[in-house]
PDB file of C-alpha atoms in Angstrom:
ATOM      1  CA  MET A   1     -43.060  30.569   6.212  1.00  0.00           C
ATOM      2  CA  VAL A   2     -44.549  33.597   4.563  1.00  0.00           C
ATOM      3  CA  GLU A   3     -47.862  34.663   6.049  1.00  0.00           C
ATOM      4  CA  GLY A   4     -50.679  33.295   3.917  1.00  0.00           C
ATOM      5  CA  ALA A   5     -48.393  30.884   2.033  1.00  0.00           C
ATOM      6  CA  LYS A   6     -49.923  27.499   1.333  1.00  0.00           C
ATOM      7  CA  GLN A   7     -46.567  25.711   1.292  1.00  0.00           C
ATOM      8  CA  GLY A   8     -43.053  26.215   2.627  1.00  0.00           C
ATOM      9  CA  ILE A   9     -40.422  28.162   0.727  1.00  0.00           C
ATOM     10  CA  VAL A  10     -36.844  26.860   0.598  1.00  0.00           C
ATOM     11  CA  VAL A  11     -34.504  29.578   1.870  1.00  0.00           C
ATOM     12  CA  ALA A  12     -31.326  27.486   2.291  1.00  0.00           C
ATOM     13  CA  GLY A  13     -30.144  24.247   0.726  1.00  0.00           C
ATOM     14  CA  GLY A  14     -32.718  22.185  -1.092  1.00  0.00           C
ATOM     15  CA  GLN A  15     -30.317  20.722  -3.659  1.00  0.00           C
ATOM     16  CA  GLY A  16     -29.803  17.382  -1.941  1.00  0.00           C
ATOM     17  CA  GLU A  17     -27.233  16.392   0.640  1.00  0.00           C
ATOM     18  CA  GLY A  18     -23.709  17.564  -0.124  1.00  0.00           C
ATOM     19  CA  ASN A  19     -21.033  20.173   0.501  1.00  0.00           C
ATOM     20  CA  GLY A  20     -21.741  22.591  -2.352  1.00  0.00           C
ATOM     21  CA  LEU A  21     -22.826  26.172  -1.694  1.00  0.00           C
ATOM     22  CA  THR A  22     -26.431  25.205  -2.519  1.00  0.00           C
ATOM     23  CA  GLN A  23     -26.359  22.093  -0.316  1.00  0.00           C
ATOM     24  CA  LEU A  24     -26.450  21.120   3.342  1.00  0.00           C
ATOM     25  CA  SER A  25     -25.641  17.912   5.200  1.00  0.00           C
ATOM     26  CA  TYR A  26     -27.570  17.264   8.412  1.00  0.00           C
ATOM     27  CA  PRO A  27     -28.352  20.889   9.311  1.00  0.00           C
ATOM     28  CA  LYS A  28     -28.888  21.169  13.066  1.00  0.00           C
ATOM     29  CA  GLY A  29     -29.484  24.828  13.838  1.00  0.00           C
ATOM     30  CA  VAL A  30     -30.832  27.942  12.200  1.00  0.00           C
ATOM     31  CA  VAL A  31     -31.098  31.596  13.168  1.00  0.00           C
ATOM     32  CA  VAL A  32     -32.234  34.648  11.211  1.00  0.00           C
ATOM     33  CA  ASP A  33     -30.889  38.177  11.724  1.00  0.00           C
ATOM     34  CA  GLN A  34     -32.669  41.532  11.424  1.00  0.00           C
ATOM     35  CA  LEU A  35     -31.901  41.699   7.685  1.00  0.00           C
ATOM     36  CA  HIS A  36     -33.605  38.307   7.168  1.00  0.00           C
ATOM     37  CA  THR A  37     -30.267  36.633   6.485  1.00  0.00           C
ATOM     38  CA  VAL A  38     -30.449  32.923   7.315  1.00  0.00           C
ATOM     39  CA  TYR A  39     -27.551  31.259   9.182  1.00  0.00           C
ATOM     40  CA  VAL A  40     -27.378  27.455   9.303  1.00  0.00           C
ATOM     41  CA  ALA A  41     -25.258  25.116  11.427  1.00  0.00           C
ATOM     42  CA  ASP A  42     -24.344  22.593   8.721  1.00  0.00           C
ATOM     43  CA  ARG A  43     -23.338  19.734  11.008  1.00  0.00           C
ATOM     44  CA  GLY A  44     -22.357  17.181   8.367  1.00  0.00           C
ATOM     45  CA  ASN A  45     -20.026  19.648   6.650  1.00  0.00           C
ATOM     46  CA  ASP A  46     -18.582  21.158   9.849  1.00  0.00           C
ATOM     47  CA  ARG A  47     -19.411  24.713   8.807  1.00  0.00           C
ATOM     48  CA  ILE A  48     -21.728  27.662   9.315  1.00  0.00           C
ATOM     49  CA  MET A  49     -23.481  28.865   6.185  1.00  0.00           C
ATOM     50  CA  ARG A  50     -25.041  32.268   5.489  1.00  0.00           C
ATOM     51  CA  TRP A  51     -27.857  32.940   2.995  1.00  0.00           C
ATOM     52  CA  PRO A  52     -28.816  36.594   2.516  1.00  0.00           C
ATOM     53  CA  LYS A  53     -32.485  37.102   1.724  1.00  0.00           C
ATOM     54  CA  GLY A  54     -33.164  36.074  -1.885  1.00  0.00           C
ATOM     55  CA  ALA A  55     -29.744  34.430  -2.414  1.00  0.00           C
ATOM     56  CA  THR A  56     -29.545  31.378  -4.655  1.00  0.00           C
ATOM     57  CA  GLN A  57     -26.493  30.006  -2.846  1.00  0.00           C
ATOM     58  CA  GLY A  58     -24.935  30.397   0.553  1.00  0.00           C
ATOM     59  CA  SER A  59     -21.440  31.266   1.700  1.00  0.00           C
ATOM     60  CA  VAL A  60     -19.271  29.603   4.332  1.00  0.00           C
ATOM     61  CA  ILE A  61     -18.618  32.051   7.161  1.00  0.00           C
ATOM     62  CA  ILE A  62     -17.121  29.731   9.812  1.00  0.00           C
ATOM     63  CA  GLY A  63     -15.417  26.371   9.355  1.00  0.00           C
ATOM     64  CA  GLY A  64     -15.537  24.470   6.104  1.00  0.00           C
ATOM     65  CA  ASN A  65     -11.857  23.560   6.522  1.00  0.00           C
ATOM     66  CA  GLY A  66     -12.419  19.949   7.484  1.00  0.00           C
ATOM     67  CA  ARG A  67     -13.402  18.631  10.880  1.00  0.00           C
ATOM     68  CA  GLY A  68     -10.991  19.739  13.592  1.00  0.00           C
ATOM     69  CA  GLU A  69     -10.291  21.803  16.665  1.00  0.00           C
ATOM     70  CA  GLN A  70      -8.385  24.758  15.196  1.00  0.00           C
ATOM     71  CA  SER A  71     -10.023  28.196  15.323  1.00  0.00           C
ATOM     72  CA  ASN A  72     -10.942  27.932  11.624  1.00  0.00           C
ATOM     73  CA  GLN A  73     -12.490  24.479  12.045  1.00  0.00           C
ATOM     74  CA  LEU A  74     -15.631  23.053  13.609  1.00  0.00           C
ATOM     75  CA  ASN A  75     -16.631  19.562  14.692  1.00  0.00           C
ATOM     76  CA  GLN A  76     -20.359  18.976  14.272  1.00  0.00           C
ATOM     77  CA  PRO A  77     -21.796  22.443  14.943  1.00  0.00           C
ATOM     78  CA  PHE A  78     -25.207  22.059  16.517  1.00  0.00           C
ATOM     79  CA  GLY A  79     -26.763  25.407  17.357  1.00  0.00           C
ATOM     80  CA  LEU A  80     -26.579  29.142  16.729  1.00  0.00           C
ATOM     81  CA  SER A  81     -27.642  32.317  18.490  1.00  0.00           C
ATOM     82  CA  PHE A  82     -27.075  36.060  18.209  1.00  0.00           C
ATOM     83  CA  ASP A  83     -26.580  38.419  21.135  1.00  0.00           C
ATOM     84  CA  ARG A  84     -27.843  42.006  21.179  1.00  0.00           C
ATOM     85  CA  HIS A  85     -24.524  43.249  19.753  1.00  0.00           C
ATOM     86  CA  GLY A  86     -24.789  41.091  16.628  1.00  0.00           C
ATOM     87  CA  ASN A  87     -22.213  38.498  17.698  1.00  0.00           C
ATOM     88  CA  LEU A  88     -22.961  34.980  16.457  1.00  0.00           C
ATOM     89  CA  TYR A  89     -22.468  32.169  18.989  1.00  0.00           C
ATOM     90  CA  VAL A  90     -21.846  28.679  17.613  1.00  0.00           C
ATOM     91  CA  VAL A  91     -22.247  25.500  19.658  1.00  0.00           C
ATOM     92  CA  ASP A  92     -19.326  23.377  18.431  1.00  0.00           C
ATOM     93  CA  CYS A  93     -20.608  20.090  19.830  1.00  0.00           C
ATOM     94  CA  GLY A  94     -17.768  17.764  18.808  1.00  0.00           C
ATOM     95  CA  ASN A  95     -15.142  20.106  20.266  1.00  0.00           C
ATOM     96  CA  HIS A  96     -17.101  20.716  23.489  1.00  0.00           C
ATOM     97  CA  ARG A  97     -16.913  24.474  23.026  1.00  0.00           C
ATOM     98  CA  VAL A  98     -18.826  27.577  22.046  1.00  0.00           C
ATOM     99  CA  GLN A  99     -17.242  29.983  19.564  1.00  0.00           C
ATOM    100  CA  ILE A 100     -18.230  33.583  19.008  1.00  0.00           C
ATOM    101  CA  CYS A 101     -17.967  35.390  15.698  1.00  0.00           C
ATOM    102  CA  ASN A 102     -18.202  39.162  15.496  1.00  0.00           C
ATOM    103  CA  MET A 103     -20.282  39.623  12.353  1.00  0.00           C
ATOM    104  CA  ASN A 104     -19.017  43.212  12.020  1.00  0.00           C
ATOM    105  CA  SER A 105     -15.408  42.105  11.495  1.00  0.00           C
ATOM    106  CA  ASN A 106     -13.514  39.382   9.696  1.00  0.00           C
ATOM    107  CA  ALA A 107     -12.318  37.823  12.935  1.00  0.00           C
ATOM    108  CA  GLN A 108     -13.655  34.314  13.343  1.00  0.00           C
ATOM    109  CA  ASP A 109     -12.494  33.204  16.765  1.00  0.00           C
ATOM    110  CA  LEU A 110     -12.588  36.252  18.997  1.00  0.00           C
ATOM    111  CA  PHE A 111     -13.654  34.271  22.012  1.00  0.00           C
ATOM    112  CA  ARG A 112     -13.872  30.595  22.773  1.00  0.00           C
ATOM    113  CA  ILE A 113     -15.388  28.774  25.727  1.00  0.00           C
ATOM    114  CA  ASP A 114     -14.064  25.244  26.206  1.00  0.00           C
ATOM    115  CA  LEU A 115     -16.881  23.328  27.853  1.00  0.00           C
ATOM    116  CA  ASP A 116     -14.551  20.582  29.117  1.00  0.00           C
ATOM    117  CA  THR A 117     -13.008  23.021  31.603  1.00  0.00           C
ATOM    118  CA  ILE A 118     -16.237  24.345  33.091  1.00  0.00           C
TER     119      ILE A 118
END
């Protein structure tokens, strides 16, 4: 919300449920970085979406390759968080793991924690 605003402002999605770049399906987590870029765990589409401030559509940064357990796939992502180095952590609920994405590189699966083995 913008301070003083009388109603909410859509910053991601808002075009009905679906898998288009302007749509989300059961979003379950959101985090905003220092540049006001919005990141959404799009659970129903098994992907992480990024919306830079003022963007009219998002981009898929992790997943979006169908539900699965490969490093380029997610299974019902549920939450997101950044660490102090700018790495994005993704709770990949259906795969019982946490993936880390270094936002300063193109690498998607630099580190993976399989929660079944802990």
